[in-house]
């Protein structure tokens, strides 16, 4: 249970204003590793003032994940290509007739 911030008959205090901003307006100031970042309704706002909505954040994370998968696929594909190329060279050398008698 949250403490009672608004006392009937008393003026609105800072605790009540903060609680209203968080619960009704969705305004949250983040802390620790997220210091400087804020939530304002559906917007995540960076310390520089850049706004990111949930759809854009999902899109950025999706793109980053796909780029990682793509790079991992290229690395494994390059290693496989080298092995295949060596196999072709060995096979070709074995099939060539000797030029010396």
C-alpha positions as YAML, in Angstrom:
chain: A
units: angstrom
residues:
- id: 1
  name: UNK
  ca: [0.00, 0.00, 0.00]
- id: 2
  name: UNK
  ca: [1.36, 3.40, -0.96]
- id: 3
  name: UNK
  ca: [1.59, 6.15, 1.64]
- id: 4
  name: UNK
  ca: [-1.22, 8.66, 1.73]
- id: 5
  name: UNK
  ca: [0.15, 11.72, -0.06]
- id: 6
  name: UNK
  ca: [-2.99, 13.78, -0.36]
- id: 7
  name: UNK
  ca: [-4.48, 14.67, 2.98]
- id: 8
  name: UNK
  ca: [-8.07, 15.94, 2.75]
- id: 9
  name: UNK
  ca: [-8.35, 19.62, 3.56]
- id: 10
  name: UNK
  ca: [-4.61, 20.22, 3.02]
- id: 11
  name: UNK
  ca: [-3.00, 21.83, -0.06]
- id: 12
  name: UNK
  ca: [-1.61, 19.49, -2.73]
- id: 13
  name: UNK
  ca: [1.96, 18.61, -1.80]
- id: 14
  name: UNK
  ca: [4.97, 17.41, -3.86]
- id: 15
  name: UNK
  ca: [4.28, 13.75, -3.03]
- id: 16
  name: UNK
  ca: [0.74, 13.98, -4.42]
- id: 17
  name: UNK
  ca: [1.94, 15.80, -7.56]
- id: 18
  name: UNK
  ca: [4.59, 13.13, -8.19]
- id: 19
  name: UNK
  ca: [2.11, 10.29, -7.65]
- id: 20
  name: UNK
  ca: [-0.39, 11.94, -10.04]
- id: 21
  name: UNK
  ca: [2.29, 12.43, -12.70]
- id: 22
  name: UNK
  ca: [3.40, 8.78, -12.46]
- id: 23
  name: UNK
  ca: [0.01, 7.05, -12.22]
- id: 24
  name: UNK
  ca: [-2.23, 9.29, -14.33]
- id: 25
  name: UNK
  ca: [0.10, 10.94, -16.84]
- id: 26
  name: UNK
  ca: [2.67, 8.13, -17.09]
- id: 27
  name: UNK
  ca: [5.61, 10.45, -16.34]
- id: 28
  name: UNK
  ca: [8.52, 8.55, -14.81]
- id: 29
  name: UNK
  ca: [12.10, 9.75, -14.37]
- id: 30
  name: UNK
  ca: [14.40, 6.74, -14.59]
- id: 31
  name: UNK
  ca: [17.48, 6.24, -12.41]
- id: 32
  name: UNK
  ca: [20.70, 4.21, -12.05]
- id: 33
  name: UNK
  ca: [21.94, 3.11, -15.51]
- id: 34
  name: UNK
  ca: [19.02, 4.98, -17.09]
- id: 35
  name: UNK
  ca: [19.79, 8.29, -15.37]
- id: 36
  name: UNK
  ca: [18.64, 11.18, -17.55]
- id: 37
  name: UNK
  ca: [16.10, 9.07, -19.46]
- id: 38
  name: UNK
  ca: [12.39, 9.76, -18.91]
- id: 39
  name: UNK
  ca: [9.08, 8.07, -19.70]
- id: 40
  name: UNK
  ca: [6.42, 10.54, -20.79]
- id: 41
  name: UNK
  ca: [3.25, 8.69, -21.65]
- id: 42
  name: UNK
  ca: [4.14, 6.39, -24.54]
- id: 43
  name: UNK
  ca: [7.48, 8.10, -25.24]
- id: 44
  name: UNK
  ca: [10.93, 7.12, -23.97]
- id: 45
  name: UNK
  ca: [12.97, 10.33, -24.03]
- id: 46
  name: UNK
  ca: [16.77, 10.31, -24.07]
- id: 47
  name: UNK
  ca: [18.90, 12.78, -22.12]
- id: 48
  name: UNK
  ca: [19.43, 14.60, -25.45]
- id: 49
  name: UNK
  ca: [15.67, 14.93, -25.97]
- id: 50
  name: UNK
  ca: [15.29, 12.25, -28.67]
- id: 51
  name: UNK
  ca: [11.86, 10.62, -28.50]
- id: 52
  name: UNK
  ca: [11.33, 6.91, -29.12]
- id: 53
  name: UNK
  ca: [7.89, 5.31, -29.22]
- id: 54
  name: UNK
  ca: [7.35, 1.57, -28.61]
- id: 55
  name: UNK
  ca: [7.01, 0.73, -32.33]
- id: 56
  name: UNK
  ca: [10.28, 2.45, -33.21]
- id: 57
  name: UNK
  ca: [12.09, 0.76, -30.33]
- id: 58
  name: UNK
  ca: [10.79, -2.65, -31.46]
- id: 59
  name: UNK
  ca: [11.93, -1.86, -35.00]
- id: 60
  name: UNK
  ca: [15.42, -0.86, -33.86]
- id: 61
  name: UNK
  ca: [15.77, -4.03, -31.77]
- id: 62
  name: UNK
  ca: [14.47, -6.18, -34.64]
- id: 63
  name: UNK
  ca: [16.98, -4.65, -37.06]
- id: 64
  name: UNK
  ca: [19.86, -5.08, -34.61]
- id: 65
  name: UNK
  ca: [18.97, -8.75, -34.06]
- id: 66
  name: UNK
  ca: [18.78, -9.38, -37.82]
- id: 67
  name: UNK
  ca: [22.14, -7.69, -38.42]
- id: 68
  name: UNK
  ca: [23.73, -9.91, -35.76]
- id: 69
  name: UNK
  ca: [22.18, -13.02, -37.34]
- id: 70
  name: UNK
  ca: [23.32, -11.88, -40.78]
- id: 71
  name: UNK
  ca: [26.91, -11.32, -39.60]
- id: 72
  name: UNK
  ca: [26.95, -14.70, -37.85]
- id: 73
  name: UNK
  ca: [25.65, -16.33, -41.04]
- id: 74
  name: UNK
  ca: [28.33, -14.65, -43.15]
- id: 75
  name: UNK
  ca: [31.06, -15.84, -40.80]
- id: 76
  name: UNK
  ca: [29.85, -19.43, -40.86]
- id: 77
  name: UNK
  ca: [29.32, -19.24, -44.63]
- id: 78
  name: UNK
  ca: [32.85, -17.95, -45.24]
- id: 79
  name: UNK
  ca: [34.38, -20.75, -43.20]
- id: 80
  name: UNK
  ca: [32.32, -23.31, -45.07]
- id: 81
  name: UNK
  ca: [33.33, -21.85, -48.45]
- id: 82
  name: UNK
  ca: [37.02, -22.22, -47.59]
- id: 83
  name: UNK
  ca: [36.58, -25.88, -46.71]
- id: 84
  name: UNK
  ca: [34.64, -26.54, -49.92]
- id: 85
  name: UNK
  ca: [37.27, -24.72, -52.01]
- id: 86
  name: UNK
  ca: [40.09, -26.82, -50.50]
- id: 87
  name: UNK
  ca: [38.12, -29.97, -51.23]
- id: 88
  name: UNK
  ca: [37.71, -28.96, -54.89]
- id: 89
  name: UNK
  ca: [41.43, -28.21, -55.25]
- id: 90
  name: UNK
  ca: [42.42, -31.58, -53.76]
- id: 91
  name: UNK
  ca: [39.91, -33.44, -55.93]
- id: 92
  name: UNK
  ca: [41.03, -31.62, -59.08]
- id: 93
  name: UNK
  ca: [44.70, -32.37, -58.42]
- id: 94
  name: UNK
  ca: [43.92, -36.05, -57.95]
- id: 95
  name: UNK
  ca: [42.03, -36.17, -61.26]
- id: 96
  name: UNK
  ca: [44.70, -34.41, -63.36]
- id: 97
  name: UNK
  ca: [46.91, -36.75, -65.40]
- id: 98
  name: UNK
  ca: [50.58, -36.61, -64.57]
- id: 99
  name: UNK
  ca: [52.53, -34.68, -67.18]
- id: 100
  name: UNK
  ca: [55.77, -36.52, -66.42]
- id: 101
  name: UNK
  ca: [56.30, -40.06, -67.75]
...
